[in-house]
């Protein structure tokens, strides 16, 4: 495999790809014991968006949609920054896949304090399923130094909630999902995480590198400061195509027939009644009419 | 050959209700395709659950056990699951979109080179292709998904698929899967489970939810109502209540909380923001109690009560107690 490399880093990444498998540059290059985080960030429609389906059912109408960072990915950015601040050393890289508008979301994360961005843009990604997305994220990860990869536990738009776990499997590293607390060990070789399980919490310890998926409760993300926004303009955002990464993707899932949910209409409204009367009436209706109690 | 395979999730020494939902759905699919339904149980001492699964249409129950399978671990359980799928050549595999399912299904799928059609609320067949209908944007729209290859792996939202008793053999087969325990994974240090038996929001049949209108962290009126309504009822909250610190994050209903589909959702002092409605709009029946007649929640409520929740809830609790003790 002889191919021109754009820079020394890329050459090194290729070299390692060829000779050491599976390889994580995190293991090999890390002599300084700083924590390097790679945050996978998806740009999603603002939660205020009224979703409309296209007449042919092929997707949603995207005109006029305002995009924001997936809220769970915001938790990830914040947590990566806190780890860096706490350890007093580290590096936070933001990785986003998608059209050019995604750069805006990456810049916002840089304005919060992240160090650099990687934007993978390719038409093939528009309808990529989570497996394909994870393949691309993995390809980038293999060329990047990292100890922790952060994903959101779900993206609030397509909401499959599986990219993080697939990514971890593709990289053959542990996944710690639905995380609400992270503590990096002093030797920086492991993390202790608290994660949501049904009806409680689990505390796990994972060796690094690993994939962590963020859950609500992890932290309160900061806002970008004005100086932060100014600085972000000068931070590097690397643009890559699938060709640059040497990945070709093949769809595992496909989707079609978008429809609106059945319209919910207001039912009966009870106003100006005595509390005791209205309670009796509604409880009665729940039993006899709605049959839910 | 088992055309359809389901994962049977066990919690606190009991099969979860979702296992019966999956078994019933698996039965419907297998009957349409002409094939058998298999169920996988992972971990020690699971044979005792086979008979219950058989009642819901499971032909064969596959047991996998081993030294690293004593407690749930995504890597080892996914290896076990992928092992059975390969050995049995399963064409369709169903998981629950529960907390554990969300962790296990994608890792299993990735081991088999595919992804999960996650969080489906219904299934149909298009020839031999499984088509899952699933909400997107937290229920603001729906779409239909299918896999391009085999196995076709999907997960179902708990509490949505109908259970149906169809007695089958449920013959038990022990399967040995070589688990590679050298693969890096986490280890469990502590497991703190709520032993009150409280049902998780996503699996509750009735949710009594309180918002900013609760005015503080005293949710006694709601806890009392959920208590009266039984073990399948629980208490939820809006983000305003969670952000105020009145309730824990895991109680939040909405686009950035939990998407829920109970039979009955009772919203108390919740205005009905777009993010909240997205999370609970697919509830079968919605009751709203709010003192503002203009509150948007009333546009979605089947039964809207305009009034002060502090006056109405005590009466509601009285009525419920009287009715349910009959
Ligand atoms: C018009 C249109 C058509 C589509 N068609 C298909 C289709 O045919 N088949 C299909 O499977 N999907 C399709 N998708 C959806 C697809 O692009 C999903 O975004 C993708 O499958 C990932 O799933 P998810 O968003 O649910 O991610 P989740 O698994 O919920 O995401 C969890 C986390 O993964 C990371 N992540 C996810 N996406 C990205 C990203 N782009 N960049 C960086 N990090 C990311 C983030 O950390 C995120 O928090 C379509 C989307 C659109 C808009
Ligand atoms: C990115 C993003 C994500 C979000 N995600 C979510 C989410 O997942 N879930 C969510 O819930 N919100 C979410 N929100 C917040 C959402 O926009 C609303 O702010 C929130 O839902 C409001 O909560 P509420 O209805 O409890 O409070 P309010 O809107 O303040 O409503 C309180 C209601 O209580 C009524 N009331 C007051 N006192 C009484 C009384 N004594 N008796 C009867 N009624 C009374 C009032 O009339 C009012 O209608 C999100 C917002 C953003 C920006």
XYZ file of N, CA, C and O in Angstrom, chain B residues 180-259:
320
model
N -14.539 -15.701 24.919
C -13.156 -15.222 24.952
C -13.043 -14.163 26.048
O -13.372 -12.999 25.835
N -12.570 -14.583 27.221
C -12.547 -13.626 28.334
C -11.283 -12.764 28.322
O -11.048 -11.983 29.235
N -10.490 -12.906 27.262
C -9.316 -12.032 27.164
C -9.687 -10.693 26.527
O -8.920 -9.741 26.567
N -10.905 -10.618 25.938
C -11.317 -9.347 25.337
C -11.511 -8.308 26.438
O -12.127 -8.586 27.462
N -10.974 -7.109 26.212
C -11.066 -6.054 27.220
C -12.523 -5.696 27.484
O -13.294 -5.495 26.551
N -12.887 -5.641 28.744
C -14.217 -5.162 29.098
C -14.167 -4.586 30.510
O -13.151 -4.711 31.207
N -15.249 -3.977 30.897
C -15.309 -3.402 32.240
C -15.598 -4.503 33.258
O -16.017 -5.610 32.900
N -15.391 -4.203 34.522
C -15.843 -5.127 35.554
C -16.773 -4.381 36.501
O -16.602 -3.188 36.753
N -17.780 -5.091 36.967
C -18.763 -4.479 37.848
C -18.217 -4.423 39.272
O -17.774 -5.424 39.811
N -18.240 -3.238 39.863
C -17.752 -3.068 41.232
C -18.899 -3.043 42.233
O -18.763 -3.507 43.357
N -19.981 -2.432 41.810
C -21.129 -2.297 42.718
C -22.390 -2.296 41.891
O -22.410 -1.756 40.790
N -23.424 -2.875 42.446
C -24.717 -2.814 41.779
C -25.721 -2.375 42.835
O -25.961 -3.089 43.804
N -26.239 -1.178 42.690
C -27.181 -0.660 43.683
C -28.569 -0.608 43.086
O -28.905 0.317 42.368
N -29.330 -1.640 43.371
C -30.659 -1.696 42.789
C -31.706 -1.269 43.801
O -31.609 -1.589 44.980
N -32.655 -0.540 43.287
C -33.795 -0.149 44.091
C -34.610 -1.420 44.348
O -35.094 -2.047 43.417
N -34.720 -1.787 45.597
C -35.392 -3.055 45.892
C -36.871 -2.861 46.196
O -37.582 -3.802 46.511
N -37.341 -1.619 46.045
C -38.741 -1.352 46.356
C -39.665 -2.011 45.332
O -40.877 -2.017 45.503
N -39.058 -2.519 44.241
C -39.879 -3.158 43.220
C -40.551 -2.137 42.328
O -41.419 -2.456 41.525
N -40.126 -0.881 42.452
C -40.698 0.183 41.638
C -40.405 -0.085 40.158
O -39.271 -0.399 39.795
N -41.417 0.035 39.347
C -41.240 -0.245 37.929
C -40.582 0.953 37.243
O -40.803 2.102 37.632
N -39.731 0.687 36.255
C -39.071 1.764 35.529
C -40.095 2.538 34.692
O -41.057 1.967 34.186
N -39.853 3.831 34.545
C -40.759 4.687 33.771
C -41.107 4.107 32.413
O -42.258 4.114 31.994
N -40.060 3.609 31.704
C -40.288 3.143 30.333
C -41.127 1.876 30.303
O -41.584 1.476 29.253
N -41.270 1.221 31.434
C -42.041 -0.019 31.438
C -43.324 0.089 32.250
O -44.067 -0.875 32.386
N -43.576 1.281 32.770
C -44.753 1.448 33.622
C -46.024 1.472 32.784
O -46.034 1.953 31.661
N -47.088 0.937 33.348
C -48.381 0.990 32.652
C -49.136 2.262 33.007
O -49.979 2.720 32.259
N -48.823 2.801 34.164
C -49.442 4.067 34.570
C -48.340 4.997 35.092
O -47.504 4.582 35.892
N -48.335 6.236 34.606
C -47.365 7.204 35.109
C -48.104 8.425 35.642
O -48.961 8.994 34.961
N -47.775 8.803 36.861
C -48.319 10.009 37.463
C -47.162 10.989 37.494
O -46.156 10.752 38.155
N -47.269 12.072 36.733
C -46.116 12.924 36.517
C -46.366 14.321 37.065
O -47.463 14.853 36.923
N -45.346 14.891 37.677
C -45.496 16.224 38.244
C -44.504 17.208 37.659
O -43.344 16.873 37.433
N -44.946 18.441 37.429
C -44.086 19.466 36.852
C -43.841 20.613 37.811
O -43.978 20.462 39.033
N -43.518 21.753 37.226
C -43.209 22.927 38.035
C -44.373 23.304 38.944
O -44.182 23.852 40.027
N -45.575 22.986 38.500
C -46.772 23.279 39.293
C -46.800 22.587 40.639
O -47.605 22.936 41.500
N -45.920 21.593 40.845
C -45.862 20.928 42.149
C -45.308 21.882 43.200
O -45.486 21.674 44.397
N -44.589 22.898 42.739
C -44.137 23.961 43.627
C -43.026 23.579 44.593
O -42.611 24.398 45.406
N -42.532 22.379 44.543
C -41.467 21.957 45.457
C -41.260 20.457 45.363
O -41.904 19.788 44.547
N -40.374 19.958 46.229
C -40.020 18.546 46.084
C -40.958 17.583 46.813
O -40.680 16.402 46.924
N -42.054 18.095 47.327
C -42.997 17.201 47.999
C -43.925 16.546 46.968
O -44.875 17.166 46.496
N -43.644 15.299 46.642
C -44.430 14.571 45.643
C -45.333 13.528 46.303
O -45.776 12.582 45.664
N -45.592 13.730 47.609
C -46.362 12.728 48.346
C -47.697 12.409 47.679
O -48.084 11.248 47.587
N -48.379 13.448 47.204
C -49.692 13.219 46.591
C -49.582 12.286 45.384
O -50.446 11.452 45.142
N -48.484 12.471 44.625
C -48.298 11.643 43.432
C -47.849 10.237 43.804
O -48.297 9.254 43.217
N -46.944 10.161 44.791
C -46.478 8.841 45.258
C -47.676 8.036 45.776
O -47.783 6.836 45.552
N -48.540 8.750 46.485
C -49.713 8.085 47.050
C -50.596 7.534 45.932
O -51.086 6.416 45.998
N -50.772 8.345 44.885
C -51.613 7.902 43.779
C -50.993 6.683 43.095
O -51.675 5.682 42.840
N -49.684 6.761 42.816
C -49.015 5.633 42.166
C -49.121 4.390 43.049
O -49.372 3.285 42.555
N -48.969 4.590 44.355
C -49.081 3.473 45.289
C -50.455 2.824 45.212
O -50.585 1.605 45.159
N -51.486 3.658 45.159
C -52.854 3.134 45.077
C -53.079 2.367 43.777
O -53.774 1.366 43.742
N -52.454 2.868 42.703
C -52.692 2.270 41.385
C -51.925 0.961 41.182
O -52.138 0.267 40.197
N -51.012 0.656 42.089
C -50.395 -0.668 42.042
C -48.975 -0.696 41.538
O -48.379 0.340 41.240
N -48.455 -1.921 41.409
C -47.020 -2.083 41.164
C -46.609 -1.722 39.740
O -45.434 -1.603 39.454
N -47.549 -1.575 38.824
C -47.179 -1.201 37.464
C -47.276 0.318 37.281
O -47.210 0.827 36.183
N -47.478 1.052 38.373
C -47.583 2.510 38.295
C -46.360 3.155 38.932
O -45.787 2.625 39.876
N -45.950 4.293 38.388
C -44.808 4.980 38.976
C -44.917 6.486 38.770
O -45.833 6.963 38.106
N -43.961 7.221 39.344
C -44.004 8.678 39.297
C -42.958 9.218 38.324
O -41.817 8.760 38.304
N -43.359 10.163 37.496
C -42.445 10.810 36.562
C -42.398 12.301 36.829
O -43.007 12.796 37.778
N -41.665 13.034 35.967
C -41.527 14.471 36.173
C -41.217 15.179 34.858
O -40.785 14.557 33.892
N -41.438 16.481 34.841
C -41.022 17.282 33.697
C -39.584 17.718 33.949
O -39.055 17.577 35.052
N -38.979 18.278 32.911
C -37.607 18.738 33.082
C -37.521 19.876 34.092
O -36.553 19.985 34.841
N -38.551 20.721 34.102
C -38.517 21.841 35.052
C -38.368 21.311 36.477
O -37.600 21.851 37.277
N -39.076 20.236 36.794
C -39.005 19.660 38.138
C -37.645 19.007 38.386
O -37.110 19.083 39.497
N -37.103 18.383 37.347
C -35.790 17.738 37.487
C -34.699 18.799 37.653
O -33.840 18.709 38.533
N -34.782 19.837 36.814
C -33.762 20.886 36.891
C -33.815 21.631 38.227
O -32.801 22.124 38.711
N -35.008 21.689 38.797
C -35.134 22.350 40.106
C -34.577 21.468 41.222
O -34.488 21.899 42.369
N -34.248 20.232 40.877
C -33.680 19.330 41.869
C -34.730 18.599 42.695
O -34.418 17.955 43.677
N -36.005 18.702 42.270
C -37.068 18.052 43.041
C -37.094 16.554 42.791
O -37.501 15.787 43.652
N -36.717 16.146 41.596
C -36.755 14.736 41.233
C -35.438 14.363 40.568
O -34.726 15.228 40.064
N -35.150 13.051 40.523
C -33.874 12.636 39.936
C -33.980 12.639 38.406
O -35.072 12.597 37.838
N -32.796 12.705 37.769
C -32.741 12.755 36.307
C -33.478 11.592 35.661
O -34.058 11.727 34.600
N -33.419 10.447 36.331
C -34.011 9.259 35.711
C -35.544 9.331 35.692
O -36.192 8.503 35.082
N -36.116 10.333 36.335
C -37.576 10.480 36.326
C -38.077 11.357 35.176
O -39.274 11.488 34.966
N -37.148 11.971 34.440
C -37.584 12.947 33.434
C -38.221 12.300 32.213
O -37.654 11.428 31.579
N -39.394 12.806 31.885
C -40.105 12.376 30.686
C -39.924 13.445 29.621
O -40.014 14.631 29.916
N -39.640 13.048 28.386
C -39.553 14.036 27.313
C -38.464 13.723 26.326
O -37.804 12.691 26.408
N -38.267 14.663 25.407
C -37.342 14.418 24.305
C -35.912 14.215 24.790
O -35.150 13.509 24.171
N -35.541 14.854 25.884
C -34.208 14.606 26.422
C -34.288 13.839 27.733
O -33.360 13.837 28.526
N -35.398 13.189 27.939
C -35.545 12.298 29.082
C -36.000 10.964 28.539
O -35.464 10.488 27.564
N -37.031 10.410 29.144
C -37.501 9.117 28.662
C -38.737 9.279 27.798
O -39.588 10.115 28.065
N -38.805 8.475 26.752
C -40.007 8.422 25.952
C -40.851 7.302 26.534
O -40.359 6.199 26.705
